[in-house]
Amino acid sequence: MSSPLARLGLPPLQLDWQRLLPFLRWRDRVTRRNLRDDLMAGLTGALVALPQGVAFATIAGMPPEYGLYAGMIPAIIAALFGSSWHLVSGPTTAASIVLFSVLSPHAEPGSAQYVSLALTLTFLVGVIQLVMGLARMGTLVNFISHSVVTGFTAGAAILIATNQVKHFFGLEIARGASFSDTWSALFAQFDQVQPGVLAVGVLTLALGIVVKRFFPKWPYMIVAMLGGSAAAAVLTAWQGLQLSTVGALPASLPPLSAPALDGESIRAVASGVVAVTLLALTEAVSIARALAARSGQHVDGNQEFIGQGMSNIAGAFFSGYVATGSFNRSGVNYAAGAKTPLAAMMAGFFLLLVVLLVAPWARFLPNAAMAGILFLVAWGLIDFKEIAHTVKASRSEFAIMVATFAATLFLTLEEAIIIGVLMSLSLYLARTSKPRVLERAPNPHSKKRKFTDAANAPQCPQLRFVRVDGSLFFGATAHVREKLAAQDIARPEQKHVAIIAHGINFVDLAGAETLADEARRRRLAGGGLYLVGVKDTLQEQLTESGALKEIGGANVFDSKTEAIAEIYGRLDRDVCRTCTARVFRECAPARTEPSAQPHPFIPAGVQP
């Protein structure tokens, strides 16, 4: 029995299940060994998320438990529907600060109204992210170059360590202090460093390094964390030292919630929705790309947008606030050996269990031990090998990397990425706006008519071959005109110019008009413009713009051999007779036929 679609003459409906359910793409990677690694990475990530969630919620002006809730369900949903193997979503410093700046003018931080507005903002951000993903706007990720990612990652790693300085040394430094303020405070208060706190931090850091170096199969972060906690307990019992700890947390599951979608609430958060959305996506995609570069994975920007959107929509109904890619948790996840997104899902699930079972015991987990762990994470995020490679390979790329790194330290994260992207685009435009325009000539020592640099070979006094390497768009036309004009000044007798177009992939209206003008000008001067090796797409673009009609279809050739054979018949025989260069095979010494009138090709319908 035929289906309704078949009876209507329509093809059967094909569903892309891997796009609808992206976790089907990586299910084959869940082996027994990878599952073990993911479980350990998830447990480590949950322990790290415990103090961070509370801190981020405080920065955002939310009740402390909301920072934990934002790292549970959103992390699971983002891992299920995203594309990164290592990205872990949850609350972040940048998103928390922006949320506070958007909502604090409209409600008292920590109040029920404030929480309600946060849920509304989170829901709207998720909807916009989801729409952008479905609209396939994930190509925006391509504008974040590798140099930007390297600089951003290194800067973010330094910021992670900077944020832990006060816990590592036991100093009183204002929450949210900038990079420069934090380090200035450290040097100003160095005589106030608490030796016991520093000892716990150093012991945790050293233990992590030793275990990672000599016992690679052990979960070094958990071992270091437990070792630091034990050291703190010994110091407390022996010296009576009081160390600051994460503190007891509420043992409860995230309660159901609902965003307020009335007009007043939407108007209150509308001004910040776009800013928060762009920040969250930029953070998530940048972190995903940074980790993908380390693991050799390809990140689908569209799918990542969808995953982030769905995670925030879900978070709005499970007492979360804006979640995005977390550098701390993602770095821990990668460093702990995660192999699939299952690790991020396990981190969210384990965080549920930790809050239920271990939250009251968090009062025994010293902040100094957490600082030592995050120092390890920060060090692992800096790609020293890639930095050295960039220094040697390209000064311009190195400048972009350094600028992004510096901006990450001294500006906001979104500003740092925007600066890096703008610098990358500027460099790209500077390069593409000056395509190489090289004079070429047949190599006299080659039997197969291979071409070489015209400076190293004799040239025909009438015909010049020019190779253009790069697309002809509005930003490049002036450069190409200038190069051709300079060549004309150097060799004014070369009225015929053949452009080798193998390297031209694209031409816009301005570029097509440039070629048409050149053809018109050279024809009036008694010569001609010819195109050799034109790609199909380029020919289509020239046809659509009308430039091909001006150039003349008979002036377009598939190969240099064909072009030379045809153009040779259009050259001035009087010049050929006295020429001693004999550049082409057609220039036979025995050729002494009578002079013929030059006959440059004139396209049909074009008046000279």
Short mmCIF file of C-alpha atoms in Angstrom, two decimals, residues 109-564:
data_model
loop_
_atom_site.label_atom_id
_atom_site.label_comp_id
_atom_site.label_asym_id
_atom_site.label_seq_id
_atom_site.Cartn_x
_atom_site.Cartn_y
_atom_site.Cartn_z
CA PRO A 109 19.39 41.43 44.02
CA GLY A 110 18.37 38.20 45.72
CA SER A 111 14.70 39.14 45.89
CA ALA A 112 11.86 37.07 44.43
CA GLN A 113 11.29 39.70 41.73
CA TYR A 114 14.98 39.63 40.83
CA VAL A 115 14.92 35.84 40.49
CA SER A 116 11.77 36.06 38.36
CA LEU A 117 13.43 38.53 35.99
CA ALA A 118 16.50 36.31 35.80
CA LEU A 119 14.33 33.37 34.73
CA THR A 120 12.66 35.54 32.09
CA LEU A 121 15.99 36.74 30.76
CA THR A 122 17.32 33.18 30.67
CA PHE A 123 14.29 31.95 28.72
CA LEU A 124 14.50 34.75 26.13
CA VAL A 125 18.24 34.22 25.69
CA GLY A 126 17.60 30.51 25.09
CA VAL A 127 14.92 31.22 22.49
CA ILE A 128 17.18 33.58 20.54
CA GLN A 129 20.07 31.12 20.67
CA LEU A 130 17.84 28.30 19.44
CA VAL A 131 16.48 30.41 16.57
CA MET A 132 20.01 31.41 15.54
CA GLY A 133 21.04 27.76 15.50
CA LEU A 134 18.02 26.65 13.47
CA ALA A 135 18.68 29.55 11.06
CA ARG A 136 22.19 28.10 10.60
CA MET A 137 23.97 31.18 11.83
CA GLY A 138 26.66 29.04 13.41
CA THR A 139 29.03 30.12 10.64
CA LEU A 140 29.69 33.14 12.83
CA VAL A 141 32.14 30.85 14.62
CA ASN A 142 34.37 30.87 11.53
CA PHE A 143 35.29 34.47 12.21
CA ILE A 144 37.12 33.43 15.37
CA SER A 145 40.60 32.59 14.06
CA HIS A 146 42.97 30.09 15.65
CA SER A 147 45.24 32.91 16.84
CA VAL A 148 42.28 34.53 18.59
CA VAL A 149 41.37 31.23 20.24
CA THR A 150 44.96 30.66 21.40
CA GLY A 151 45.28 34.15 22.87
CA PHE A 152 41.82 34.04 24.41
CA THR A 153 42.48 30.64 25.98
CA ALA A 154 45.78 31.73 27.46
CA GLY A 155 44.23 34.93 28.82
CA ALA A 156 41.28 33.09 30.29
CA ALA A 157 43.67 30.62 31.93
CA ILE A 158 45.50 33.49 33.62
CA LEU A 159 42.17 34.91 34.76
CA ILE A 160 41.18 31.56 36.27
CA ALA A 161 44.40 31.55 38.28
CA THR A 162 44.00 35.24 39.15
CA ASN A 163 40.54 34.65 40.57
CA GLN A 164 42.03 32.06 42.93
CA VAL A 165 44.92 34.16 44.21
CA LYS A 166 43.05 35.33 47.32
CA HIS A 167 42.13 31.75 48.26
CA PHE A 168 45.61 30.40 47.54
CA PHE A 169 47.38 33.01 49.72
CA GLY A 170 44.62 33.64 52.24
CA LEU A 171 44.24 37.34 51.48
CA GLU A 172 41.27 39.68 51.62
CA ILE A 173 40.73 40.82 48.04
CA ALA A 174 37.44 42.31 46.89
CA ARG A 175 35.21 39.97 44.94
CA GLY A 176 35.24 40.72 41.22
CA ALA A 177 38.54 42.63 41.38
CA SER A 178 40.21 43.11 38.02
CA PHE A 179 43.38 41.35 36.88
CA SER A 180 45.62 44.30 37.71
CA ASP A 181 43.88 45.06 41.00
CA THR A 182 44.20 41.46 42.16
CA TRP A 183 47.93 41.22 41.56
CA SER A 184 48.52 44.70 42.95
CA ALA A 185 46.68 43.67 46.10
CA LEU A 186 48.79 40.51 46.34
CA PHE A 187 52.08 42.44 46.30
CA ALA A 188 50.71 45.14 48.59
CA GLN A 189 49.51 42.57 51.16
CA PHE A 190 52.28 40.00 50.75
CA ASP A 191 53.28 40.37 54.37
CA GLN A 192 49.73 39.28 55.30
CA VAL A 193 49.89 35.95 53.49
CA GLN A 194 48.64 33.18 55.78
CA PRO A 195 51.30 30.41 55.88
CA GLY A 196 48.80 27.68 56.73
CA VAL A 197 46.51 28.57 53.85
CA LEU A 198 49.46 28.81 51.47
CA ALA A 199 50.75 25.43 52.67
CA VAL A 200 47.42 23.74 51.88
CA GLY A 201 47.32 25.35 48.43
CA VAL A 202 50.93 24.45 47.61
CA LEU A 203 50.48 20.89 48.89
CA THR A 204 47.37 20.43 46.75
CA LEU A 205 49.13 21.85 43.69
CA ALA A 206 52.26 19.74 44.22
CA LEU A 207 50.24 16.58 44.86
CA GLY A 208 48.31 17.12 41.63
CA ILE A 209 51.52 17.60 39.64
CA VAL A 210 53.15 14.50 41.13
CA VAL A 211 50.12 12.25 40.58
CA LYS A 212 49.63 13.50 37.01
CA ARG A 213 53.33 13.00 36.22
CA PHE A 214 54.05 9.65 37.87
CA PHE A 215 50.61 8.04 38.24
CA PRO A 216 48.76 9.06 35.04
CA LYS A 217 46.01 6.46 35.54
CA TRP A 218 44.95 8.00 38.84
CA PRO A 219 42.35 10.83 38.94
CA TYR A 220 44.93 13.40 39.99
CA MET A 221 42.44 16.18 40.63
CA ILE A 222 40.37 14.17 43.06
CA VAL A 223 43.51 12.83 44.75
CA ALA A 224 44.90 16.36 45.07
CA MET A 225 41.59 17.67 46.37
CA LEU A 226 41.34 14.96 49.03
CA GLY A 227 45.00 15.43 49.95
CA GLY A 228 44.50 19.16 50.39
CA SER A 229 41.42 18.59 52.52
CA ALA A 230 43.31 16.10 54.70
CA ALA A 231 46.20 18.54 55.11
CA ALA A 232 43.77 21.25 56.16
CA ALA A 233 42.21 18.91 58.73
CA VAL A 234 45.67 18.08 60.16
CA LEU A 235 46.63 21.74 60.42
CA THR A 236 43.34 22.54 62.09
CA ALA A 237 43.79 19.76 64.68
CA TRP A 238 47.48 20.45 65.25
CA GLN A 239 47.73 24.24 65.12
CA GLY A 240 44.10 25.19 65.57
CA LEU A 241 44.24 26.89 62.18
CA GLN A 242 40.88 28.06 60.83
CA LEU A 243 40.71 27.80 57.06
CA SER A 244 37.93 29.27 54.96
CA THR A 245 35.91 26.56 53.27
CA VAL A 246 33.22 26.28 50.66
CA GLY A 247 30.65 26.09 53.47
CA ALA A 248 27.49 24.05 53.93
CA LEU A 249 25.09 24.15 51.00
CA PRO A 250 21.34 23.43 50.81
CA ALA A 251 20.67 19.77 50.04
CA SER A 252 17.79 20.01 47.56
CA LEU A 253 16.98 19.28 43.93
CA PRO A 254 16.33 22.21 41.59
CA PRO A 255 12.66 23.15 42.05
CA LEU A 256 10.41 23.69 39.06
CA SER A 257 10.03 27.30 37.98
CA ALA A 258 8.50 29.34 35.19
CA PRO A 259 9.64 32.56 33.52
CA ALA A 260 7.37 35.58 33.75
CA LEU A 261 6.39 36.46 30.18
CA ASP A 262 4.20 39.46 30.91
CA GLY A 263 4.90 42.70 29.07
CA GLU A 264 6.43 44.47 32.05
CA SER A 265 8.97 41.70 32.74
CA ILE A 266 9.93 41.42 29.07
CA ARG A 267 10.43 45.19 28.80
CA ALA A 268 12.59 45.16 31.91
CA VAL A 269 15.05 42.62 30.48
CA ALA A 270 14.73 43.45 26.76
CA SER A 271 17.64 45.89 26.78
CA GLY A 272 20.07 43.20 27.88
CA VAL A 273 18.80 40.17 26.01
CA VAL A 274 20.93 40.69 22.90
CA ALA A 275 24.08 41.51 24.88
CA VAL A 276 23.70 38.46 27.12
CA THR A 277 22.89 36.23 24.13
CA LEU A 278 25.96 37.28 22.16
CA LEU A 279 28.18 37.01 25.22
CA ALA A 280 26.90 33.53 26.07
CA LEU A 281 27.28 32.26 22.50
CA THR A 282 30.71 33.83 22.10
CA GLU A 283 31.94 32.26 25.31
CA ALA A 284 30.49 28.84 24.52
CA VAL A 285 31.70 28.65 20.93
CA SER A 286 35.14 30.09 21.74
CA ILE A 287 35.67 27.57 24.51
CA ALA A 288 34.36 24.74 22.34
CA ARG A 289 36.74 25.69 19.53
CA ALA A 290 39.65 26.09 21.93
CA LEU A 291 39.17 22.59 23.33
CA ALA A 292 38.42 21.15 19.88
CA ALA A 293 41.76 22.48 18.65
CA ARG A 294 43.44 20.53 21.46
CA SER A 295 41.52 17.30 20.87
CA GLY A 296 41.31 17.36 17.07
CA GLN A 297 37.51 17.54 17.02
CA HIS A 298 35.33 19.49 14.59
CA VAL A 299 32.75 21.75 16.24
CA ASP A 300 29.41 22.30 14.49
CA GLY A 301 28.60 25.94 15.26
CA ASN A 302 24.93 25.58 14.34
CA GLN A 303 24.48 22.58 16.61
CA GLU A 304 26.31 24.34 19.43
CA PHE A 305 23.90 27.27 19.15
CA ILE A 306 20.97 24.86 19.32
CA GLY A 307 22.41 23.06 22.34
CA GLN A 308 23.03 26.29 24.22
CA GLY A 309 19.54 27.56 23.39
CA MET A 310 17.83 24.41 24.60
CA SER A 311 19.91 24.34 27.78
CA ASN A 312 18.87 27.88 28.72
CA ILE A 313 15.23 27.24 27.88
CA ALA A 314 15.35 24.20 30.15
CA GLY A 315 17.21 26.15 32.83
CA ALA A 316 14.42 28.71 32.99
CA PHE A 317 12.06 25.93 34.11
CA PHE A 318 14.50 24.32 36.58
CA SER A 319 15.52 27.33 38.65
CA GLY A 320 18.66 28.12 36.70
CA TYR A 321 19.93 31.38 35.29
CA VAL A 322 21.89 32.12 32.10
CA ALA A 323 24.25 29.22 31.42
CA THR A 324 26.99 29.11 28.83
CA GLY A 325 30.27 27.35 28.25
CA SER A 326 32.26 27.42 31.48
CA PHE A 327 36.02 27.76 31.05
CA ASN A 328 36.67 26.39 34.53
CA ARG A 329 34.42 23.35 34.24
CA SER A 330 35.27 22.68 30.59
CA GLY A 331 38.98 22.95 31.32
CA VAL A 332 38.63 20.56 34.24
CA ASN A 333 36.56 18.23 32.09
CA TYR A 334 39.21 18.11 29.36
CA ALA A 335 42.14 17.87 31.77
CA ALA A 336 40.42 15.06 33.70
CA GLY A 337 40.36 12.93 30.54
CA ALA A 338 36.78 13.29 29.25
CA LYS A 339 36.24 11.53 25.93
CA THR A 340 32.58 12.24 25.07
CA PRO A 341 29.77 14.64 26.04
CA LEU A 342 28.67 11.96 28.47
CA ALA A 343 31.23 13.42 30.87
CA ALA A 344 29.41 16.77 30.90
CA MET A 345 26.12 14.96 31.43
CA MET A 346 27.67 13.01 34.30
CA ALA A 347 28.97 16.26 35.77
CA GLY A 348 25.41 17.63 35.87
CA PHE A 349 24.05 14.39 37.28
CA PHE A 350 26.82 14.05 39.87
CA LEU A 351 26.26 17.64 40.91
CA LEU A 352 22.67 16.66 41.72
CA LEU A 353 23.94 13.83 43.90
CA VAL A 354 26.68 15.95 45.46
CA VAL A 355 24.19 18.61 46.47
CA LEU A 356 21.90 15.96 47.97
CA LEU A 357 24.54 13.86 49.70
CA VAL A 358 27.68 15.90 50.14
CA ALA A 359 26.54 19.52 50.27
CA PRO A 360 26.60 19.70 54.09
CA TRP A 361 30.15 18.28 54.05
CA ALA A 362 31.38 21.05 51.76
CA ARG A 363 32.19 22.97 54.89
CA PHE A 364 35.31 20.75 55.18
CA LEU A 365 36.57 21.53 51.65
CA PRO A 366 39.11 24.37 51.96
CA ASN A 367 39.09 27.10 49.36
CA ALA A 368 42.89 26.92 49.24
CA ALA A 369 42.70 23.33 47.97
CA MET A 370 40.24 24.39 45.27
CA ALA A 371 42.61 27.19 44.29
CA GLY A 372 45.46 24.71 43.88
CA ILE A 373 43.32 22.53 41.62
CA LEU A 374 42.31 25.49 39.46
CA PHE A 375 45.95 26.56 39.15
CA LEU A 376 46.59 23.15 37.58
CA VAL A 377 43.65 23.63 35.25
CA ALA A 378 44.84 27.08 34.22
CA TRP A 379 48.33 25.83 33.41
CA GLY A 380 46.94 23.03 31.26
CA LEU A 381 44.85 25.42 29.17
CA ILE A 382 47.85 27.40 27.90
CA ASP A 383 49.03 25.93 24.59
CA PHE A 384 52.73 26.77 24.77
CA LYS A 385 53.53 24.74 21.65
CA GLU A 386 51.02 26.64 19.52
CA ILE A 387 52.18 29.96 20.93
CA ALA A 388 55.79 29.15 19.95
CA HIS A 389 54.64 28.06 16.50
CA THR A 390 52.72 31.31 15.97
CA VAL A 391 55.73 33.38 17.04
CA LYS A 392 57.88 31.69 14.40
CA ALA A 393 55.29 31.45 11.62
CA SER A 394 53.61 34.85 11.40
CA ARG A 395 54.21 38.23 13.00
CA SER A 396 50.71 39.42 12.14
CA GLU A 397 49.04 36.36 13.66
CA PHE A 398 51.26 36.71 16.71
CA ALA A 399 50.16 40.34 17.06
CA ILE A 400 46.51 39.24 16.94
CA MET A 401 47.17 36.56 19.56
CA VAL A 402 48.94 39.01 21.89
CA ALA A 403 46.22 41.65 21.47
CA THR A 404 43.50 39.10 22.26
CA PHE A 405 45.48 37.84 25.24
CA ALA A 406 45.94 41.35 26.62
CA ALA A 407 42.31 42.29 25.99
CA THR A 408 41.19 39.16 27.83
CA LEU A 409 43.18 40.21 30.87
CA PHE A 410 42.23 43.88 30.97
CA LEU A 411 38.83 44.06 29.25
CA THR A 412 35.70 41.94 29.36
CA LEU A 413 35.74 38.55 27.69
CA GLU A 414 33.27 39.54 24.99
CA GLU A 415 35.28 42.69 24.20
CA ALA A 416 38.46 40.63 23.97
CA ILE A 417 36.93 38.24 21.47
CA ILE A 418 35.42 41.06 19.42
CA ILE A 419 38.80 42.80 19.27
CA GLY A 420 40.48 39.59 18.16
CA VAL A 421 37.84 38.93 15.51
CA LEU A 422 38.03 42.49 14.18
CA MET A 423 41.81 42.30 13.97
CA SER A 424 41.59 38.95 12.16
CA LEU A 425 39.08 40.37 9.69
CA SER A 426 41.26 43.42 9.15
CA LEU A 427 44.26 41.21 8.43
CA TYR A 428 42.19 39.06 6.09
CA LEU A 429 40.89 42.09 4.20
CA ALA A 430 44.39 43.55 3.99
CA ARG A 431 45.61 40.32 2.43
CA THR A 432 42.72 39.70 0.07
CA SER A 433 42.57 43.33 -1.05
CA LYS A 434 46.05 42.95 -2.53
CA PRO A 435 46.04 39.81 -4.68
CA ARG A 436 49.32 38.95 -6.31
CA VAL A 437 49.53 40.28 -9.88
CA LEU A 438 52.57 38.60 -11.43
CA GLU A 439 54.01 38.90 -14.93
CA ARG A 440 54.66 35.49 -16.44
CA ALA A 441 56.49 34.27 -19.54
CA PRO A 442 57.32 30.90 -21.12
CA ASN A 443 60.43 29.32 -19.65
CA PRO A 444 62.96 29.13 -22.51
CA HIS A 445 64.48 26.01 -20.97
CA SER A 446 61.18 24.11 -20.75
CA LYS A 447 60.01 21.86 -23.57
CA LYS A 448 56.42 21.76 -22.27
CA ARG A 449 55.75 25.51 -22.46
CA LYS A 450 55.87 25.93 -18.68
CA PHE A 451 55.69 29.50 -17.49
CA THR A 452 58.01 31.23 -15.07
CA ASP A 453 58.55 34.68 -13.57
CA ALA A 454 58.83 37.17 -16.44
CA ALA A 455 61.92 38.68 -14.82
CA ASN A 456 63.79 35.44 -15.52
CA ALA A 457 62.74 34.98 -19.14
CA PRO A 458 62.45 36.99 -22.36
CA GLN A 459 59.05 38.59 -22.98
CA CYS A 460 57.01 39.12 -26.08
CA PRO A 461 57.06 42.84 -27.01
CA GLN A 462 53.32 42.73 -27.81
CA LEU A 463 51.71 40.18 -25.52
CA ARG A 464 51.98 40.09 -21.74
CA PHE A 465 50.79 37.24 -19.56
CA VAL A 466 49.66 38.22 -16.05
CA ARG A 467 48.67 35.80 -13.31
CA VAL A 468 46.22 37.06 -10.68
CA ASP A 469 46.18 35.08 -7.43
CA GLY A 470 43.11 36.12 -5.47
CA SER A 471 39.48 37.05 -5.85
CA LEU A 472 38.48 40.27 -7.60
CA PHE A 473 36.11 42.07 -5.26
CA PHE A 474 35.48 45.74 -4.57
CA GLY A 475 38.35 45.93 -2.09
CA ALA A 476 40.90 44.49 -4.54
CA THR A 477 40.05 46.28 -7.79
CA ALA A 478 42.12 49.39 -7.06
CA HIS A 479 45.21 47.28 -6.38
CA VAL A 480 44.78 45.26 -9.58
CA ARG A 481 44.28 48.43 -11.65
CA GLU A 482 47.41 49.97 -10.16
CA LYS A 483 49.49 46.87 -10.88
CA LEU A 484 48.29 46.65 -14.49
CA ALA A 485 48.88 50.38 -14.97
CA ALA A 486 52.44 50.08 -13.60
CA GLN A 487 53.12 47.23 -16.01
CA ASP A 488 51.74 49.29 -18.89
CA ILE A 489 54.09 52.16 -18.00
CA ALA A 490 57.06 49.79 -17.90
CA ARG A 491 56.13 48.14 -21.24
CA PRO A 492 53.73 50.40 -23.15
CA GLU A 493 54.17 48.42 -26.38
CA GLN A 494 52.45 45.37 -24.83
CA LYS A 495 48.90 46.22 -25.86
CA HIS A 496 47.67 42.63 -25.56
CA VAL A 497 47.29 41.29 -22.00
CA ALA A 498 46.28 37.73 -21.15
CA ILE A 499 45.19 37.20 -17.55
CA ILE A 500 45.84 33.71 -16.21
CA ALA A 501 42.70 33.28 -14.09
CA HIS A 502 43.32 29.92 -12.38
CA GLY A 503 43.70 31.71 -9.03
CA ILE A 504 40.55 33.83 -9.31
CA ASN A 505 37.75 32.11 -7.41
CA PHE A 506 35.28 34.94 -7.16
CA VAL A 507 34.45 38.23 -8.83
CA ASP A 508 31.84 40.72 -7.67
CA LEU A 509 30.22 43.48 -9.69
CA ALA A 510 33.10 45.90 -9.09
CA GLY A 511 35.67 43.28 -10.12
CA ALA A 512 33.70 42.36 -13.25
CA GLU A 513 33.45 46.03 -14.19
CA THR A 514 37.22 46.36 -13.77
CA LEU A 515 37.82 43.55 -16.27
CA ALA A 516 35.27 45.03 -18.68
CA ASP A 517 36.95 48.45 -18.46
CA GLU A 518 40.36 46.92 -19.10
CA ALA A 519 39.02 45.06 -22.13
CA ARG A 520 37.39 48.21 -23.51
CA ARG A 521 40.49 50.36 -22.96
CA ARG A 522 42.91 47.89 -24.52
CA ARG A 523 40.68 47.28 -27.50
CA LEU A 524 40.55 51.01 -28.23
CA ALA A 525 44.36 51.08 -27.98
CA GLY A 526 44.63 48.39 -30.64
CA GLY A 527 45.15 45.46 -28.34
CA GLY A 528 42.95 43.22 -26.28
CA LEU A 529 42.28 41.60 -22.90
CA TYR A 530 42.12 37.82 -22.71
CA LEU A 531 41.23 35.39 -19.92
CA VAL A 532 42.94 32.01 -19.61
CA GLY A 533 41.84 29.09 -17.42
CA VAL A 534 38.58 30.60 -16.24
CA LYS A 535 36.68 28.49 -13.69
CA ASP A 536 33.04 27.71 -14.34
CA THR A 537 31.82 29.73 -11.37
CA LEU A 538 33.89 32.72 -12.44
CA GLN A 539 32.55 32.52 -15.98
CA GLU A 540 29.00 32.40 -14.64
CA GLN A 541 29.64 35.50 -12.53
CA LEU A 542 31.12 37.36 -15.53
CA THR A 543 28.15 36.37 -17.64
CA GLU A 544 25.60 37.49 -15.05
CA SER A 545 27.33 40.84 -14.61
CA GLY A 546 27.48 41.49 -18.36
CA ALA A 547 31.29 41.78 -18.30
CA LEU A 548 31.80 38.69 -20.48
CA LYS A 549 29.92 40.36 -23.34
CA GLU A 550 32.30 43.33 -23.15
CA ILE A 551 35.39 41.11 -22.92
CA GLY A 552 34.18 38.85 -25.72
CA GLY A 553 33.51 35.14 -25.48
CA ALA A 554 36.18 34.46 -28.15
CA ASN A 555 38.77 36.02 -25.83
CA VAL A 556 38.31 33.37 -23.14
CA PHE A 557 40.56 30.30 -23.43
CA ASP A 558 40.86 27.04 -21.56
CA SER A 559 44.66 26.85 -21.69
CA LYS A 560 47.73 28.96 -22.34
CA THR A 561 48.56 26.87 -25.42
CA GLU A 562 45.17 27.59 -26.95
CA ALA A 563 45.42 31.26 -26.00
CA ILE A 564 48.88 31.72 -27.56
#
